[in-house]
Amino acid sequence: MALLEVIGLTKRFGDRTVLKGIDFSLEEGDTKVIMGPSGCGKSTLLRCLNRLIEPDGGQILFRSEDVTRADTDVRLLRQRIGFVFQQFALYRHLTALENVTLALRKLKGMSSRDADAKALLELRRMDMEEHRAKYPAQLSGGQKQRVAIARALAMDPAVLFFDEPTSALDPEMSREVVALINRLRYEGVTMLCVTHDVSLARYVTAQVIFMDAGEIRAEDEPERLLSGHHDPRIREFFGNLGHADA
Amino acid sequence: MIPESVNSSAIWVMPMLELLGFWRDLVAYGPQLVEGLRKTLVLAGSVSVSGLLGGILVFGLTLSQQPAVRRITEAWVSFFIGMPLLVLLFLVYYGLPQWGIRLSPFAVAFWGFTLNVSAYNARYLATAYRSLDAAELEAAHAQGFGASQIFLWIILPQVLRLSVPALTNQVILNLKDSSIAFLIQYTEFFAQVQELAAQNFRFFQAYVLAGLVYLALVSVIVLAARRLEARIILPGLER
């Protein structure tokens, strides 16, 4: 059964149409990567799916329930979707542990003890337990991203969204995070990942969605998109990234 | 001709006698001065607390999702920052009785200061808010927090930390400005110093005393603020 089904999703900002009828689906346990040039609407799409940005038209079915309806409990929807940001977006005034426990205590109503136990479990999963008492300013970029992933996973989300998770990292840290995302994939975590990072697409995913100018131009296996695709726009894009036999 | 040694002794004796006389008056008038000091501290302390709470409330309203609420709050803040405090106090203390509304000097001073200080504190907090990372707020929304939860758990702890120097300055201003409350018959410390000076005509000594007392109190506030800043600075963000 599709966890997420997007039908004809549109979004305009003023007179600029950013999403022009997006259709795709994401099965439970699946991982998909969305790629495309800057400004093609990838990040807007991700934010429309959890209604951080209100879509103008189309439907988003989350476990068959239309979550674009006006009476949708948007906050509950967001709690079911973990979101990991490019710039980590950790709360600066909280330690790594507190970053993970805040939502558990305030949104899930867990006691401090239970929230700490759950948070430590997730931090351990991300090899970050020993850094639990550190503040974000004391962590490296890769460590911050691990805490951000632990924070998202702690809420037991149905799906994890990543918005350019490796863009702000140096190559070594980027490889670490890619390996981590890959591990989650094998653990069966459903993921949707927006990225420019070809290595992430290659290493992690079974399916890549290629977007351009607010539309999905192709959805295929990474190698087929990366190596001499029949669509010249896709060949050009990956050629510019230096990863296609264009 | 007066010998030089006698002349130089007189130069020292006169001020000593003056000082002794002032000291005697000071001891005699001590209870009133202490009472005045107590009233100064009560006014400055209470408006610092109410001004902080009011500032947080007004700052919260400036973040409202309702444009009308934001506009009204902004106008409110601008009005009370623009209105001289003394005019506000006179308006309420001397103006309102014209319409049958009479308030005690303390009530007028408390509410006048609170409105004024709240407006300033709201501005300080709003300035600190602009330096927050927008991504943090987006992340909080993405996690499913509501607006009031984000305000309480994400925004407020950070803007209060960032605003400590400005808020401390405001507490110092509250203490110093409390001296204008004597103009609406609130007999705080400076009013008592005036009274003392008027009785013995030793104005210079009286005002030096007032200045030293205010300086000592300000020093205590500054030291306390430094300790607070050292405690709340986030590891990794020290300068």
mmCIF file of C-alpha atoms in Angstrom, chain B residues 68-176:
data_model
loop_
_atom_site.group_PDB
_atom_site.id
_atom_site.type_symbol
_atom_site.label_atom_id
_atom_site.label_comp_id
_atom_site.label_asym_id
_atom_site.label_seq_id
_atom_site.Cartn_x
_atom_site.Cartn_y
_atom_site.Cartn_z
ATOM 1 C CA ALA B 68 -4.238 43.396 12.772
ATOM 2 C CA VAL B 69 -2.878 42.271 16.158
ATOM 3 C CA ARG B 70 0.695 42.822 14.955
ATOM 4 C CA ARG B 71 -0.108 46.320 13.676
ATOM 5 C CA ILE B 72 -1.936 47.366 16.850
ATOM 6 C CA THR B 73 0.901 46.013 19.012
ATOM 7 C CA GLU B 74 3.520 47.837 16.947
ATOM 8 C CA ALA B 75 1.532 51.075 17.286
ATOM 9 C CA TRP B 76 1.262 50.466 21.055
ATOM 10 C CA VAL B 77 5.011 49.968 21.373
ATOM 11 C CA SER B 78 5.803 53.038 19.274
ATOM 12 C CA PHE B 79 3.372 55.143 21.315
ATOM 13 C CA PHE B 80 4.860 54.249 24.690
ATOM 14 C CA ILE B 81 8.440 54.564 23.450
ATOM 15 C CA GLY B 82 7.634 57.932 21.903
ATOM 16 C CA MET B 83 5.736 59.295 24.911
ATOM 17 C CA PRO B 84 8.095 60.840 27.533
ATOM 18 C CA LEU B 85 7.671 58.977 30.798
ATOM 19 C CA LEU B 86 7.251 62.180 32.769
ATOM 20 C CA VAL B 87 4.412 63.321 30.504
ATOM 21 C CA LEU B 88 2.741 59.952 30.964
ATOM 22 C CA LEU B 89 3.047 60.161 34.758
ATOM 23 C CA PHE B 90 1.724 63.747 34.843
ATOM 24 C CA LEU B 91 -1.108 62.825 32.496
ATOM 25 C CA VAL B 92 -2.294 60.056 34.793
ATOM 26 C CA TYR B 93 -1.542 61.714 38.133
ATOM 27 C CA TYR B 94 -2.618 65.272 37.440
ATOM 28 C CA GLY B 95 -4.785 64.788 34.330
ATOM 29 C CA LEU B 96 -7.080 61.914 35.260
ATOM 30 C CA PRO B 97 -8.452 63.489 38.474
ATOM 31 C CA GLN B 98 -10.095 65.977 36.133
ATOM 32 C CA TRP B 99 -12.342 63.046 35.127
ATOM 33 C CA GLY B 100 -12.768 61.816 38.663
ATOM 34 C CA ILE B 101 -10.080 59.128 38.494
ATOM 35 C CA ARG B 102 -7.590 59.387 41.346
ATOM 36 C CA LEU B 103 -4.773 56.912 41.793
ATOM 37 C CA SER B 104 -2.109 56.747 44.486
ATOM 38 C CA PRO B 105 1.369 58.026 43.549
ATOM 39 C CA PHE B 106 2.685 54.452 43.669
ATOM 40 C CA ALA B 107 -0.086 53.131 41.410
ATOM 41 C CA VAL B 108 0.556 55.898 38.877
ATOM 42 C CA ALA B 109 4.312 55.339 38.982
ATOM 43 C CA PHE B 110 3.903 51.554 38.754
ATOM 44 C CA TRP B 111 1.562 51.583 35.752
ATOM 45 C CA GLY B 112 3.325 54.451 34.010
ATOM 46 C CA PHE B 113 6.698 52.784 34.305
ATOM 47 C CA THR B 114 5.286 49.351 33.428
ATOM 48 C CA LEU B 115 3.770 50.609 30.162
ATOM 49 C CA ASN B 116 6.959 52.437 29.239
ATOM 50 C CA VAL B 117 9.372 49.649 30.240
ATOM 51 C CA SER B 118 7.227 46.927 28.599
ATOM 52 C CA ALA B 119 7.440 48.776 25.295
ATOM 53 C CA TYR B 120 11.233 49.056 25.492
ATOM 54 C CA ASN B 121 11.676 45.447 26.601
ATOM 55 C CA ALA B 122 9.424 44.239 23.784
ATOM 56 C CA ARG B 123 11.685 46.087 21.325
ATOM 57 C CA TYR B 124 14.814 44.496 22.806
ATOM 58 C CA LEU B 125 13.279 41.036 22.547
ATOM 59 C CA ALA B 126 12.113 41.707 18.982
ATOM 60 C CA THR B 127 15.648 42.757 18.037
ATOM 61 C CA ALA B 128 17.048 39.530 19.509
ATOM 62 C CA TYR B 129 14.348 37.550 17.693
ATOM 63 C CA ARG B 130 15.636 38.823 14.359
ATOM 64 C CA SER B 131 18.973 37.144 15.047
ATOM 65 C CA LEU B 132 17.418 33.690 15.547
ATOM 66 C CA ASP B 133 17.983 31.046 12.914
ATOM 67 C CA ALA B 134 14.813 30.844 10.793
ATOM 68 C CA ALA B 135 15.610 27.183 10.110
ATOM 69 C CA GLU B 136 15.131 26.385 13.813
ATOM 70 C CA LEU B 137 11.642 27.820 13.728
ATOM 71 C CA GLU B 138 10.837 25.941 10.533
ATOM 72 C CA ALA B 139 12.137 22.750 12.156
ATOM 73 C CA ALA B 140 9.879 23.340 15.152
ATOM 74 C CA HIS B 141 6.850 23.733 12.878
ATOM 75 C CA ALA B 142 7.929 20.627 10.959
ATOM 76 C CA GLN B 143 8.079 18.668 14.223
ATOM 77 C CA GLY B 144 4.457 19.562 14.894
ATOM 78 C CA PHE B 145 4.843 22.242 17.551
ATOM 79 C CA GLY B 146 2.120 24.882 17.704
ATOM 80 C CA ALA B 147 2.817 28.618 17.653
ATOM 81 C CA SER B 148 2.512 29.066 21.420
ATOM 82 C CA GLN B 149 4.758 26.045 22.103
ATOM 83 C CA ILE B 150 7.367 27.389 19.705
ATOM 84 C CA PHE B 151 7.198 30.747 21.455
ATOM 85 C CA LEU B 152 7.536 29.211 24.893
ATOM 86 C CA TRP B 153 10.137 26.501 24.264
ATOM 87 C CA ILE B 154 12.175 27.711 21.298
ATOM 88 C CA ILE B 155 11.920 31.482 20.888
ATOM 89 C CA LEU B 156 11.659 32.809 24.428
ATOM 90 C CA PRO B 157 14.608 30.943 25.995
ATOM 91 C CA GLN B 158 16.832 32.171 23.198
ATOM 92 C CA VAL B 159 15.720 35.805 22.952
ATOM 93 C CA LEU B 160 15.864 36.223 26.732
ATOM 94 C CA ARG B 161 19.470 34.956 26.715
ATOM 95 C CA LEU B 162 20.392 37.250 23.839
ATOM 96 C CA SER B 163 18.676 40.235 25.483
ATOM 97 C CA VAL B 164 20.310 40.039 28.916
ATOM 98 C CA PRO B 165 22.621 43.059 28.328
ATOM 99 C CA ALA B 166 19.756 45.238 27.030
ATOM 100 C CA LEU B 167 17.360 44.069 29.740
ATOM 101 C CA THR B 168 20.007 44.773 32.391
ATOM 102 C CA ASN B 169 20.447 48.298 31.067
ATOM 103 C CA GLN B 170 16.706 48.721 31.347
ATOM 104 C CA VAL B 171 16.757 47.645 35.016
ATOM 105 C CA ILE B 172 19.483 50.246 35.625
ATOM 106 C CA LEU B 173 17.376 52.870 33.849
ATOM 107 C CA ASN B 174 14.363 51.862 35.957
ATOM 108 C CA LEU B 175 16.368 52.460 39.114
ATOM 109 C CA LYS B 176 17.689 55.819 37.966
#
